[in-house]
Amino acid sequence: MSSLPLVPFPASVDRAEGPAFAWDGRTTVTGDRAAVAALTHLLEVRTGMVPGTAHDAPVVLCVEPGGPAESYRLDAGAGGIEIVGADEAGLFYGVQTLGQLVRCDGDGWCVPAVRISDAPRFAYRGVMLDVARHFFGVDVLKGYIDRAASLKLNALHLHLSDDQGWRLELATRPELTRRGSTTAVGDDPGGHYSADDYREIVAYAASRHMIVVPEFDMPGHTHAVGLAYPELVEPPVLSERVLETVDAFGGGVPASDVPYTGMAVGFSSLRIDDEATYAFVADVFGELARATPGPYLHFGGDEAHGTDPADFARFVSRVSRIIAGLGKTPIAWHEAGVATLAEGTVGQYWDLRTPAAEAAAAAGAFVRAGSQLILSPADAAYLDMKYDAHSRLGLTWADGPTSVERSYAWEPTAILPGLTDEDILGVEAPLWTETSTTAADLDELAFPRIASAAEIAWSPASAPDRTWASFRSRVGGLGPLWRARGIGFFASAEIPWSDR
Ligand code: TNX
């Protein structure tokens, strides 16, 4: 077993014989400009040393097209270090790997002699941030992008609308943010992104080789739409379940035309039989498509308990076709699988690792239709669950707390019978923000469990190091790097954290 603190574990690692590369204040680097900049920053943060550049530098970073997308190889020995990416993303990931290898040995910094050849298992490796329950500004998002990209995650799914707020300003529908964005859960301040903010987020993500996958959730989770356009929504449906959540968590009973600041779900619905609803859908997704260079638009579809099932099916079918008509690939939460959707619509699975029959049927329908799934089993991949009964933050509805071990101990193809890697677009770790209000809260919930999702999405299922025993020791070895990067991780007692 390798003791190198590499997460996600690479496809192949050979510990070469021979001495380490000694990194000191005179070490220089050369090659691809963006990669040199990324490595320079990482090294400064970790060691305090700022490497210079020189044409004959011993550390060489370059792109050589040829290998699989996002792949790279890294060779380190006493004489030098070479990282070759098959593309810019692969080279960037090689630099992240090098950042994990740099360590303090005695009184100097070094990189152990090693040969790594690496490529991802799944094309889509995502994190989701819910900016609707609580709003997070552009700087917090940039920090989250940096954190995710350092673990080779390549998709940032932004949950941009929910009952509590609409968070993206749209020129076609300006009332959405004017009236629907000023509050959040717990009466906390709301907020929204301007078109310029969104452009900045998308560009920053791209510079870290991440796409932005924006979501407007519908037909449920739309109370905030009603604050702006009351004619588009039904009155709140106050089911037993909604009233129980109100009892347990407070926040009051949802009421038309009043901002909702509680945590209940499944009471709101767009009007399904009104053509004005589809004009709205065309406007908001049309504008979103123009602002989003990435291939996916997510239209939600979860927990529409306030919508009649037949209406729900008609609605999601039509919305998927509107989005496909915009030249984008629709993504929907797995419930939408009950309907006939536009060809290629991706399903995002969020039931437990062992699905209820209904969820298995809805998710399986995407595969039977020849489409793919993104897997986010809530009892393992959800970053907003408590770690244990004493956690300061988080929820427990997904079968109780989610320990770090539970976040790690699952295999994507085992979620549904007969599922193969080809049926799976990838893996995503969502962070819903009912209980988090600050960047520090996001760090505490995400780290270290985000590393589990990253490894499940990246590393080969068969890698000998794809075990909890290996993972916990490798994550522990990342403590010093995470601390140097200012990541306020939860120092879970499940992990043997090292301090240098
Ligand atoms: C379920 S999972 C939700 C969200 C909540 C989350 C809290 C899913 C698609 N919907 O509306 O924020 O649980 O964990």
Short mmCIF file of N, CA, C and O in Angstrom, two decimals, residues 332-413:
data_model
loop_
_atom_site.label_atom_id
_atom_site.label_comp_id
_atom_site.label_asym_id
_atom_site.label_seq_id
_atom_site.Cartn_x
_atom_site.Cartn_y
_atom_site.Cartn_z
N ALA A 332 -32.26 16.55 -15.12
CA ALA A 332 -33.36 16.65 -14.16
C ALA A 332 -33.09 15.70 -13.01
O ALA A 332 -32.44 14.66 -13.18
N TRP A 333 -33.61 16.02 -11.82
CA TRP A 333 -33.57 15.06 -10.71
C TRP A 333 -34.36 13.83 -11.13
O TRP A 333 -35.25 13.90 -11.99
N HIS A 334 -34.07 12.68 -10.50
CA HIS A 334 -34.53 11.40 -11.05
C HIS A 334 -36.05 11.28 -11.15
O HIS A 334 -36.55 10.54 -11.99
N GLU A 335 -36.81 12.04 -10.32
CA GLU A 335 -38.27 11.91 -10.38
C GLU A 335 -38.81 12.11 -11.80
O GLU A 335 -39.83 11.54 -12.17
N ALA A 336 -38.11 12.94 -12.59
CA ALA A 336 -38.58 13.26 -13.94
C ALA A 336 -38.54 12.05 -14.86
O ALA A 336 -39.15 12.06 -15.95
N GLY A 337 -37.85 10.98 -14.42
CA GLY A 337 -37.78 9.77 -15.25
C GLY A 337 -39.13 9.11 -15.50
O GLY A 337 -39.24 8.27 -16.39
N VAL A 338 -40.16 9.49 -14.74
CA VAL A 338 -41.50 8.92 -14.97
C VAL A 338 -42.08 9.37 -16.29
O VAL A 338 -43.02 8.77 -16.80
N ALA A 339 -41.53 10.44 -16.87
CA ALA A 339 -42.10 11.01 -18.09
C ALA A 339 -41.25 10.66 -19.30
O ALA A 339 -40.11 10.22 -19.17
N THR A 340 -41.80 10.85 -20.49
CA THR A 340 -41.01 10.74 -21.71
C THR A 340 -40.31 12.07 -21.91
O THR A 340 -40.94 13.09 -22.12
N LEU A 341 -38.99 12.03 -21.83
CA LEU A 341 -38.22 13.27 -21.87
C LEU A 341 -37.49 13.41 -23.20
O LEU A 341 -37.37 12.44 -23.95
N ALA A 342 -36.99 14.60 -23.47
CA ALA A 342 -36.19 14.82 -24.68
C ALA A 342 -35.04 13.82 -24.68
O ALA A 342 -34.47 13.51 -23.63
N GLU A 343 -34.71 13.33 -25.87
CA GLU A 343 -33.64 12.34 -25.99
C GLU A 343 -32.35 12.87 -25.37
O GLU A 343 -31.98 14.02 -25.59
N GLY A 344 -31.70 12.02 -24.60
CA GLY A 344 -30.41 12.41 -24.02
C GLY A 344 -30.50 13.14 -22.70
O GLY A 344 -29.47 13.47 -22.10
N THR A 345 -31.73 13.39 -22.21
CA THR A 345 -31.87 14.07 -20.91
C THR A 345 -31.19 13.23 -19.83
O THR A 345 -31.45 12.04 -19.70
N VAL A 346 -30.32 13.88 -19.07
CA VAL A 346 -29.55 13.19 -18.03
C VAL A 346 -30.36 13.20 -16.73
O VAL A 346 -30.97 14.21 -16.38
N GLY A 347 -30.38 12.09 -16.01
CA GLY A 347 -31.07 12.00 -14.73
C GLY A 347 -30.09 12.12 -13.58
O GLY A 347 -29.01 11.54 -13.64
N GLN A 348 -30.46 12.88 -12.56
CA GLN A 348 -29.61 12.96 -11.38
C GLN A 348 -30.29 12.24 -10.22
O GLN A 348 -31.32 12.67 -9.71
N TYR A 349 -29.66 11.14 -9.81
CA TYR A 349 -30.22 10.25 -8.80
C TYR A 349 -29.87 10.74 -7.40
O TYR A 349 -28.68 10.95 -7.11
N TRP A 350 -30.90 10.90 -6.54
CA TRP A 350 -30.60 11.41 -5.19
C TRP A 350 -31.26 10.59 -4.08
O TRP A 350 -31.22 10.99 -2.92
N ASP A 351 -31.83 9.44 -4.38
CA ASP A 351 -32.35 8.58 -3.31
C ASP A 351 -31.15 7.91 -2.60
O ASP A 351 -30.00 8.21 -2.91
N LEU A 352 -31.42 7.00 -1.68
CA LEU A 352 -30.35 6.40 -0.90
C LEU A 352 -29.55 5.39 -1.73
O LEU A 352 -29.94 5.03 -2.84
N ARG A 353 -28.42 4.91 -1.17
CA ARG A 353 -27.60 3.94 -1.89
C ARG A 353 -28.41 2.70 -2.22
O ARG A 353 -28.19 2.07 -3.25
N THR A 354 -29.34 2.34 -1.35
CA THR A 354 -30.29 1.28 -1.67
C THR A 354 -31.62 1.96 -1.98
O THR A 354 -32.28 2.46 -1.08
N PRO A 355 -32.00 2.03 -3.25
CA PRO A 355 -33.13 2.87 -3.63
C PRO A 355 -34.49 2.29 -3.21
O PRO A 355 -34.66 1.06 -3.17
N ALA A 356 -35.42 3.17 -2.93
CA ALA A 356 -36.82 2.78 -2.83
C ALA A 356 -37.27 2.37 -4.24
O ALA A 356 -36.69 2.82 -5.24
N ALA A 357 -38.30 1.50 -4.31
CA ALA A 357 -38.73 0.97 -5.60
C ALA A 357 -39.07 2.08 -6.60
O ALA A 357 -38.69 2.01 -7.78
N GLU A 358 -39.77 3.10 -6.12
CA GLU A 358 -40.20 4.18 -7.00
C GLU A 358 -38.99 4.93 -7.60
O GLU A 358 -38.97 5.25 -8.79
N ALA A 359 -38.00 5.20 -6.74
CA ALA A 359 -36.81 5.92 -7.21
C ALA A 359 -36.02 5.05 -8.18
O ALA A 359 -35.50 5.55 -9.19
N ALA A 360 -35.93 3.76 -7.89
CA ALA A 360 -35.20 2.86 -8.79
C ALA A 360 -35.86 2.84 -10.16
O ALA A 360 -35.18 2.85 -11.20
N ALA A 361 -37.20 2.83 -10.17
CA ALA A 361 -37.92 2.80 -11.45
C ALA A 361 -37.70 4.09 -12.22
O ALA A 361 -37.41 4.08 -13.43
N ALA A 362 -37.81 5.23 -11.53
CA ALA A 362 -37.67 6.53 -12.21
C ALA A 362 -36.24 6.70 -12.73
O ALA A 362 -36.01 7.14 -13.86
N ALA A 363 -35.25 6.33 -11.91
CA ALA A 363 -33.85 6.48 -12.33
C ALA A 363 -33.52 5.50 -13.45
O ALA A 363 -32.86 5.85 -14.43
N GLY A 364 -34.02 4.26 -13.30
CA GLY A 364 -33.77 3.25 -14.32
C GLY A 364 -34.33 3.64 -15.68
O GLY A 364 -33.78 3.25 -16.72
N ALA A 365 -35.40 4.44 -15.67
CA ALA A 365 -36.01 4.84 -16.93
C ALA A 365 -35.05 5.66 -17.80
O ALA A 365 -35.08 5.56 -19.03
N PHE A 366 -34.19 6.46 -17.18
CA PHE A 366 -33.21 7.22 -17.97
C PHE A 366 -32.29 6.26 -18.73
O PHE A 366 -31.98 6.47 -19.90
N VAL A 367 -31.85 5.22 -18.03
CA VAL A 367 -30.93 4.26 -18.64
C VAL A 367 -31.64 3.49 -19.75
O VAL A 367 -31.11 3.32 -20.85
N ARG A 368 -32.89 3.06 -19.46
CA ARG A 368 -33.64 2.32 -20.49
C ARG A 368 -33.89 3.17 -21.72
O ARG A 368 -33.97 2.66 -22.84
N ALA A 369 -33.97 4.50 -21.51
CA ALA A 369 -34.18 5.40 -22.66
C ALA A 369 -32.87 5.69 -23.39
O ALA A 369 -32.84 6.47 -24.33
N GLY A 370 -31.77 5.06 -22.93
CA GLY A 370 -30.48 5.27 -23.60
C GLY A 370 -29.73 6.49 -23.11
O GLY A 370 -28.75 6.91 -23.72
N SER A 371 -30.20 7.08 -22.00
CA SER A 371 -29.51 8.25 -21.44
C SER A 371 -28.64 7.83 -20.26
O SER A 371 -28.60 6.66 -19.89
N GLN A 372 -28.00 8.82 -19.66
CA GLN A 372 -27.08 8.53 -18.57
C GLN A 372 -27.54 9.14 -17.25
O GLN A 372 -28.43 10.00 -17.22
N LEU A 373 -26.91 8.69 -16.19
CA LEU A 373 -27.22 9.17 -14.84
C LEU A 373 -26.01 9.85 -14.21
O LEU A 373 -24.87 9.46 -14.44
N ILE A 374 -26.33 10.87 -13.40
CA ILE A 374 -25.36 11.41 -12.45
C ILE A 374 -25.80 10.88 -11.09
O ILE A 374 -26.98 10.96 -10.75
N LEU A 375 -24.87 10.30 -10.34
CA LEU A 375 -25.24 9.66 -9.08
C LEU A 375 -24.87 10.53 -7.88
O LEU A 375 -23.71 10.91 -7.72
N SER A 376 -25.90 10.81 -7.07
CA SER A 376 -25.72 11.59 -5.85
C SER A 376 -26.52 10.94 -4.72
O SER A 376 -27.42 11.57 -4.16
N PRO A 377 -26.22 9.68 -4.38
CA PRO A 377 -27.01 9.04 -3.33
C PRO A 377 -26.94 9.85 -2.03
O PRO A 377 -25.85 10.12 -1.52
N ALA A 378 -28.13 10.22 -1.52
CA ALA A 378 -28.18 11.22 -0.45
C ALA A 378 -27.53 10.75 0.84
O ALA A 378 -27.00 11.55 1.60
N ASP A 379 -27.55 9.42 1.11
CA ASP A 379 -26.98 8.95 2.37
C ASP A 379 -25.47 8.75 2.29
O ASP A 379 -24.85 8.23 3.22
N ALA A 380 -24.86 9.16 1.18
CA ALA A 380 -23.41 9.06 1.07
C ALA A 380 -22.80 10.32 0.44
O ALA A 380 -21.80 10.85 0.92
N ALA A 381 -23.43 10.81 -0.63
CA ALA A 381 -22.83 11.91 -1.40
C ALA A 381 -23.29 13.29 -0.93
O ALA A 381 -22.69 14.30 -1.32
N TYR A 382 -24.37 13.37 -0.13
CA TYR A 382 -24.85 14.69 0.31
C TYR A 382 -23.92 15.26 1.37
O TYR A 382 -23.70 14.66 2.42
N LEU A 383 -23.38 16.43 1.07
CA LEU A 383 -22.43 17.05 1.99
C LEU A 383 -23.13 17.83 3.10
O LEU A 383 -22.48 18.34 4.00
N ASP A 384 -24.48 17.94 3.02
CA ASP A 384 -25.18 18.71 4.05
C ASP A 384 -25.76 17.84 5.16
O ASP A 384 -26.54 18.32 5.98
N MET A 385 -25.37 16.57 5.20
CA MET A 385 -25.80 15.73 6.31
C MET A 385 -24.82 15.89 7.48
O MET A 385 -23.63 16.13 7.27
N LYS A 386 -25.32 15.75 8.70
CA LYS A 386 -24.43 15.76 9.87
C LYS A 386 -23.43 14.62 9.75
O LYS A 386 -23.73 13.58 9.18
N TYR A 387 -22.22 14.81 10.31
CA TYR A 387 -21.23 13.73 10.37
C TYR A 387 -21.61 12.70 11.43
O TYR A 387 -21.43 11.51 11.28
N ASP A 388 -22.10 13.24 12.56
CA ASP A 388 -22.51 12.38 13.68
C ASP A 388 -23.55 13.16 14.47
O ASP A 388 -23.85 14.31 14.14
N ALA A 389 -24.06 12.56 15.51
CA ALA A 389 -25.16 13.17 16.25
C ALA A 389 -24.78 14.54 16.85
O ALA A 389 -25.65 15.36 17.12
N HIS A 390 -23.48 14.78 17.04
CA HIS A 390 -23.07 16.02 17.70
C HIS A 390 -22.73 17.14 16.73
O HIS A 390 -22.33 18.23 17.15
N SER A 391 -22.84 16.90 15.42
CA SER A 391 -22.43 17.92 14.46
C SER A 391 -23.18 19.22 14.68
O SER A 391 -24.38 19.23 14.94
N ARG A 392 -22.45 20.32 14.58
CA ARG A 392 -23.01 21.66 14.74
C ARG A 392 -23.96 21.99 13.58
O ARG A 392 -24.98 22.62 13.75
N LEU A 393 -23.58 21.54 12.38
CA LEU A 393 -24.33 21.86 11.17
C LEU A 393 -24.92 20.60 10.58
O LEU A 393 -24.47 19.50 10.87
N GLY A 394 -25.90 20.79 9.69
CA GLY A 394 -26.33 19.66 8.88
C GLY A 394 -27.67 19.08 9.28
O GLY A 394 -28.24 19.40 10.33
N LEU A 395 -28.18 18.22 8.40
CA LEU A 395 -29.47 17.56 8.56
C LEU A 395 -29.24 16.07 8.76
O LEU A 395 -28.10 15.59 8.67
N THR A 396 -30.32 15.33 8.99
CA THR A 396 -30.16 13.88 9.22
C THR A 396 -31.17 13.03 8.46
O THR A 396 -31.25 11.82 8.68
N TRP A 397 -31.96 13.66 7.56
CA TRP A 397 -33.06 12.89 6.97
C TRP A 397 -32.58 11.71 6.11
O TRP A 397 -33.33 10.74 5.95
N ALA A 398 -31.35 11.77 5.58
CA ALA A 398 -30.89 10.69 4.69
C ALA A 398 -30.34 9.54 5.52
O ALA A 398 -29.13 9.29 5.53
N ASP A 399 -31.21 8.86 6.24
CA ASP A 399 -30.83 7.69 7.04
C ASP A 399 -29.80 8.04 8.11
O ASP A 399 -28.82 7.33 8.30
N GLY A 400 -30.02 9.15 8.79
CA GLY A 400 -29.14 9.53 9.89
C GLY A 400 -27.86 10.19 9.41
O GLY A 400 -27.73 10.48 8.22
N PRO A 401 -26.92 10.43 10.32
CA PRO A 401 -25.69 11.13 9.94
C PRO A 401 -24.88 10.36 8.91
O PRO A 401 -25.00 9.14 8.81
N THR A 402 -24.03 11.09 8.16
CA THR A 402 -23.16 10.48 7.16
C THR A 402 -21.71 10.64 7.61
O THR A 402 -21.13 11.73 7.50
N SER A 403 -21.15 9.57 8.13
CA SER A 403 -19.75 9.59 8.55
C SER A 403 -18.86 9.71 7.32
O SER A 403 -19.32 9.49 6.18
N VAL A 404 -17.59 10.02 7.53
CA VAL A 404 -16.66 10.08 6.39
C VAL A 404 -16.58 8.69 5.74
O VAL A 404 -16.60 8.57 4.52
N GLU A 405 -16.55 7.66 6.58
CA GLU A 405 -16.47 6.30 6.02
C GLU A 405 -17.68 6.02 5.13
O GLU A 405 -17.54 5.49 4.02
N ARG A 406 -18.88 6.39 5.60
CA ARG A 406 -20.06 6.13 4.77
C ARG A 406 -20.02 6.94 3.47
O ARG A 406 -20.46 6.46 2.42
N SER A 407 -19.46 8.16 3.54
CA SER A 407 -19.38 8.97 2.32
C SER A 407 -18.48 8.31 1.28
O SER A 407 -18.59 8.56 0.08
N TYR A 408 -17.55 7.46 1.77
CA TYR A 408 -16.57 6.82 0.88
C TYR A 408 -16.99 5.44 0.40
O TYR A 408 -16.66 5.02 -0.72
N ALA A 409 -17.74 4.73 1.26
CA ALA A 409 -17.94 3.30 1.03
C ALA A 409 -19.13 3.02 0.12
O ALA A 409 -20.13 2.45 0.55
N TRP A 410 -19.06 3.47 -1.13
CA TRP A 410 -20.10 3.08 -2.08
C TRP A 410 -19.52 3.03 -3.48
O TRP A 410 -18.51 3.65 -3.77
N GLU A 411 -20.18 2.24 -4.31
CA GLU A 411 -19.70 2.02 -5.68
C GLU A 411 -20.83 2.40 -6.65
O GLU A 411 -21.94 1.88 -6.54
N PRO A 412 -20.56 3.31 -7.57
CA PRO A 412 -21.62 3.80 -8.47
C PRO A 412 -22.44 2.72 -9.17
O PRO A 412 -23.67 2.80 -9.21
N THR A 413 -21.78 1.69 -9.71
CA THR A 413 -22.54 0.70 -10.49
C THR A 413 -23.44 -0.16 -9.61
O THR A 413 -24.30 -0.89 -10.12
#
